[in-house]
CSV table of C-alpha atoms in Angstrom, one decimal:
chain,number,residue,atom,x,y,z
A,133,MET,CA,-0.7,-38.9,12.3
A,134,THR,CA,1.9,-40.7,14.4
A,135,ALA,CA,4.4,-40.7,11.6
A,136,VAL,CA,3.9,-37.0,10.8
A,137,PHE,CA,4.5,-36.0,14.4
A,138,SER,CA,7.2,-38.4,15.3
A,139,HIS,CA,10.5,-37.6,16.9
A,140,GLY,CA,9.3,-34.4,18.8
A,141,ARG,CA,7.7,-32.9,15.7
A,142,LEU,CA,4.4,-32.3,17.5
A,143,ARG,CA,6.2,-30.2,20.1
A,144,LEU,CA,7.8,-28.2,17.3
A,145,TYR,CA,4.4,-27.6,15.7
A,146,LEU,CA,2.9,-26.5,19.1
A,147,LEU,CA,5.8,-24.0,19.4
A,148,LYS,CA,5.0,-22.8,15.9
A,149,LEU,CA,1.3,-22.3,16.8
A,150,LEU,CA,2.2,-20.5,20.1
A,151,ASP,CA,4.6,-18.3,18.3
A,152,ASP,CA,1.5,-16.7,16.7
A,153,GLY,CA,0.2,-15.8,20.1
A,154,PRO,CA,-0.9,-17.2,23.5
A,155,LYS,CA,-3.5,-20.0,23.4
A,156,HIS,CA,-5.1,-22.5,25.7
A,157,GLY,CA,-5.0,-26.2,25.0
A,158,TYR,CA,-8.4,-26.4,23.4
A,159,GLU,CA,-7.4,-23.7,20.9
A,160,LEU,CA,-4.3,-25.7,20.0
A,161,ILE,CA,-6.4,-28.8,19.4
A,162,ARG,CA,-8.9,-26.9,17.2
A,163,LEU,CA,-6.1,-25.3,15.2
A,164,LEU,CA,-4.5,-28.7,14.5
A,165,GLU,CA,-7.9,-30.0,13.5
A,166,ASP,CA,-8.4,-27.1,11.1
A,167,ARG,CA,-5.0,-27.7,9.7
A,168,PHE,CA,-6.0,-31.3,8.9
A,169,LEU,CA,-9.4,-30.2,7.5
A,170,GLY,CA,-11.2,-31.9,10.3
A,171,LEU,CA,-9.8,-35.3,9.4
A,172,TYR,CA,-7.6,-35.5,12.5
A,173,ALA,CA,-7.6,-33.9,15.9
A,174,PRO,CA,-5.2,-34.8,18.7
A,175,SER,CA,-6.8,-35.7,22.0
A,176,ALA,CA,-6.4,-33.7,25.2
A,177,GLY,CA,-4.3,-36.6,26.5
A,178,THR,CA,-1.9,-36.0,23.7
A,179,ILE,CA,-1.6,-32.2,23.9
A,180,TYR,CA,-1.7,-31.3,27.6
A,181,PRO,CA,1.1,-33.7,28.8
A,182,ARG,CA,3.4,-32.2,26.0
A,183,LEU,CA,2.6,-28.7,27.1
A,184,GLN,CA,3.5,-29.6,30.7
A,185,ARG,CA,6.8,-31.1,29.6
A,186,MET,CA,7.5,-28.0,27.4
A,187,GLU,CA,6.8,-25.8,30.4
A,188,ALA,CA,9.1,-27.9,32.6
A,189,GLU,CA,11.8,-27.4,29.9
A,190,GLY,CA,11.3,-23.6,29.9
A,191,LEU,CA,9.9,-23.5,26.3
A,192,VAL,CA,6.5,-22.2,27.3
A,193,THR,CA,4.8,-20.7,30.3
A,194,HIS,CA,1.2,-20.3,31.3
A,195,THR,CA,-1.2,-18.0,33.1
A,196,ALA,CA,-4.6,-18.8,34.4
A,197,VAL,CA,-7.4,-16.9,32.6
A,198,GLY,CA,-11.0,-17.6,33.3
A,199,GLY,CA,-10.2,-21.0,34.9
A,200,ARG,CA,-8.1,-22.1,31.9
A,201,LYS,CA,-4.4,-22.3,31.4
A,202,VAL,CA,-3.3,-20.0,28.6
A,203,TYR,CA,0.1,-21.0,27.2
A,204,GLU,CA,2.7,-18.6,25.8
A,205,ILE,CA,6.0,-19.3,24.1
A,206,THR,CA,9.2,-18.1,25.9
A,207,GLU,CA,12.4,-16.9,24.4
A,208,ALA,CA,13.9,-20.4,24.8
A,209,GLY,CA,11.0,-21.7,22.8
A,210,ARG,CA,11.6,-19.1,20.0
A,211,ALA,CA,15.2,-20.0,20.0
A,212,GLU,CA,14.3,-23.7,19.4
A,213,LEU,CA,12.0,-22.6,16.6
A,214,ARG,CA,14.9,-20.7,14.9
A,215,GLN,CA,17.3,-23.7,15.4
A,216,ARG,CA,14.7,-26.1,13.8
A,217,ALA,CA,13.5,-23.8,11.0
A,218,ASP,CA,14.5,-26.2,8.3
A,219,GLU,CA,12.8,-29.1,10.1
A,220,LEU,CA,9.7,-27.0,10.5
A,221,SER,CA,9.5,-26.3,6.8
A,222,THR,CA,9.8,-30.1,6.1
A,223,LEU,CA,7.1,-30.7,8.7
A,224,GLU,CA,4.8,-28.3,7.0
A,225,ALA,CA,5.4,-30.1,3.6
A,226,ASP,CA,4.7,-33.4,5.2
A,227,ILE,CA,1.5,-32.2,6.8
A,228,GLY,CA,0.3,-30.9,3.4
A,229,ALA,CA,1.0,-34.3,1.9
A,230,ALA,CA,-0.7,-36.1,4.7
A,231,VAL,CA,-3.8,-33.9,4.4
A,232,GLU,CA,-4.0,-34.7,0.6
A,233,ASP,CA,-3.8,-38.4,1.4
A,234,LEU,CA,-6.4,-38.2,4.1
A,235,SER,CA,-8.7,-36.2,1.9
A,236,ALA,CA,-8.5,-38.8,-0.9
A,237,LEU,CA,-9.0,-41.6,1.6
A,238,ALA,CA,-12.0,-39.9,3.2
A,239,GLY,CA,-13.5,-39.3,-0.2
A,240,GLU,CA,-13.2,-43.0,-1.0
A,241,ILE,CA,-14.7,-44.1,2.3
A,242,HIS,CA,-17.5,-41.5,2.1
A,243,ASN,CA,-18.5,-42.8,-1.4
A,244,GLU,CA,-18.3,-46.4,-0.2
A,245,VAL,CA,-20.5,-45.7,2.8
A,246,ARG,CA,-22.9,-43.7,0.8
A,247,GLY,CA,-23.2,-46.6,-1.6
A,248,SER,CA,-23.8,-49.0,1.2
A,249,VAL,CA,-26.4,-46.8,2.7
A,250,ARG,CA,-28.2,-46.4,-0.6
A,251,ASP,CA,-28.2,-50.2,-1.1
A,252,LEU,CA,-29.6,-50.7,2.4
A,253,LYS,CA,-32.3,-48.1,1.9
A,254,ARG,CA,-33.3,-49.7,-1.3
A,255,GLU,CA,-33.4,-53.2,0.3
A,256,LEU,CA,-35.4,-51.8,3.3
A,257,ARG,CA,-37.9,-50.2,0.9
A,258,GLU,CA,-38.3,-53.5,-0.8
A,259,VAL,CA,-38.8,-55.2,2.5
A,260,ALA,CA,-41.4,-52.6,3.4
A,261,ARG,CA,-43.2,-53.2,0.1
A,262,GLN,CA,-43.2,-57.0,0.6
A,263,THR,CA,-44.4,-56.5,4.2
A,264,ARG,CA,-47.3,-54.4,3.0
A,265,GLN,CA,-48.1,-56.9,0.3
A,266,GLY,CA,-48.0,-59.7,2.8
A,267,ALA,CA,-50.2,-57.8,5.3
A,268,TRP,CA,-52.7,-57.0,2.5
A,269,THR,CA,-52.9,-60.7,1.4
A,270,ALA,CA,-53.4,-61.9,5.0
A,271,SER,CA,-56.0,-59.3,5.6
A,272,ALA,CA,-57.9,-60.0,2.4
A,273,THR,CA,-57.8,-63.8,3.2
A,274,ALA,CA,-59.1,-63.3,6.7
A,275,ARG,CA,-61.8,-60.8,5.8
A,276,PRO,CA,-65.3,-62.4,6.2
A,277,ALA,CA,-67.4,-62.7,3.0
A,278,GLY,CA,-69.6,-59.8,2.5
A,279,ASP,CA,-67.5,-57.5,4.5
A,280,GLY,CA,-67.5,-54.5,2.1
A,281,GLY,CA,-64.5,-52.4,1.2
A,282,SER,CA,-60.9,-53.3,0.3
A,283,ALA,CA,-58.0,-54.0,2.7
A,284,ARG,CA,-55.9,-51.0,3.6
A,285,PRO,CA,-52.4,-52.3,4.6
A,286,ASP,CA,-51.2,-48.7,5.1
A,287,ASP,CA,-53.5,-48.4,8.1
A,288,SER,CA,-51.5,-51.0,10.0
A,289,PRO,CA,-50.0,-49.4,13.2
A,290,LEU,CA,-47.0,-51.8,12.9
A,291,LEU,CA,-46.4,-50.7,9.3
A,292,ALA,CA,-46.6,-47.1,10.4
A,293,GLU,CA,-44.1,-47.8,13.1
A,294,PHE,CA,-41.8,-49.6,10.6
A,295,ASP,CA,-41.8,-46.5,8.3
A,296,LYS,CA,-41.1,-44.3,11.3
A,297,ARG,CA,-38.1,-46.4,12.4
A,298,LEU,CA,-36.8,-46.7,8.9
A,299,ALA,CA,-36.9,-42.9,8.3
A,300,ALA,CA,-35.2,-42.3,11.7
A,301,PHE,CA,-32.5,-44.9,10.9
A,302,THR,CA,-31.6,-43.4,7.5
A,303,VAL,CA,-31.5,-39.9,8.9
A,304,GLU,CA,-29.2,-40.9,11.7
A,305,VAL,CA,-26.9,-42.9,9.5
A,306,GLY,CA,-26.7,-40.1,7.0
A,307,ALA,CA,-25.9,-37.6,9.8
A,308,LEU,CA,-23.1,-39.8,11.1
A,309,VAL,CA,-21.6,-40.1,7.6
A,310,ARG,CA,-21.8,-36.3,6.9
A,311,ALA,CA,-20.3,-35.5,10.3
A,312,ARG,CA,-17.1,-37.3,9.2
A,313,ARG,CA,-16.0,-37.9,12.7
A,314,LEU,CA,-15.6,-41.6,12.5
A,315,SER,CA,-12.2,-43.3,12.3
A,316,ASP,CA,-11.4,-45.6,9.4
A,317,ASN,CA,-12.0,-48.7,11.6
A,318,GLN,CA,-15.3,-47.3,12.7
A,319,LEU,CA,-16.4,-46.7,9.2
A,320,ARG,CA,-15.4,-50.2,8.1
A,321,THR,CA,-17.3,-51.7,11.1
A,322,ALA,CA,-20.3,-49.6,10.2
A,323,ILE,CA,-20.3,-50.9,6.6
A,324,ARG,CA,-20.1,-54.4,7.9
A,325,MET,CA,-23.0,-53.7,10.3
A,326,LEU,CA,-25.1,-52.3,7.4
A,327,ASP,CA,-24.4,-55.3,5.3
A,328,GLY,CA,-25.2,-57.6,8.2
A,329,ALA,CA,-28.5,-55.8,8.9
A,330,ALA,CA,-29.5,-56.1,5.2
A,331,GLU,CA,-28.6,-59.8,5.1
A,332,GLY,CA,-30.6,-60.4,8.3
A,333,LEU,CA,-33.7,-58.8,6.8
A,334,ARG,CA,-33.3,-60.8,3.6
A,335,ARG,CA,-33.2,-64.0,5.6
A,336,LEU,CA,-36.2,-63.0,7.7
A,337,PHE,CA,-38.4,-62.5,4.6
A,338,ARG,CA,-37.3,-65.5,2.5
């Protein structure tokens, strides 16, 4: 988002949002996040220093309401909006294009991660099957002659714990993916971690 909001354009967009009515910093962050469909949200460390500079320049003012600073645009701020109306229109178009690009990229990453998770789940199920089979074979071999009944690998406390951990893992990973709060770098790292975990399990059971 650095390119979209370069050269004072974030300040311009904040003025545009405040022109719709007074807001506190958190509301401005949420409005920007909504504008980018949840794919980008500026940090408090990005927004509040700019609001402070804008106030020092006389573009906004604030009042304390319920322990929060509520910012309101001034006449000087509205004058800047009018002077930069063409730039604001261009900014809106650029934001629209950026949202389309981010949506496409998020879709590609989402599909890639889902594919990796499906592969990992399939491999873990196979590992669980092989573990059960190995436990059954070992149990059957060790069972004394004449000991009636057949081995029940599903009764193993360790296998039950494995199934529990596997289910919790897949639910947690799925929730992280659906939340779509990870950065591109975090998603790429997560994919590598999933691949590494699967490879480690394959080596373990060779």
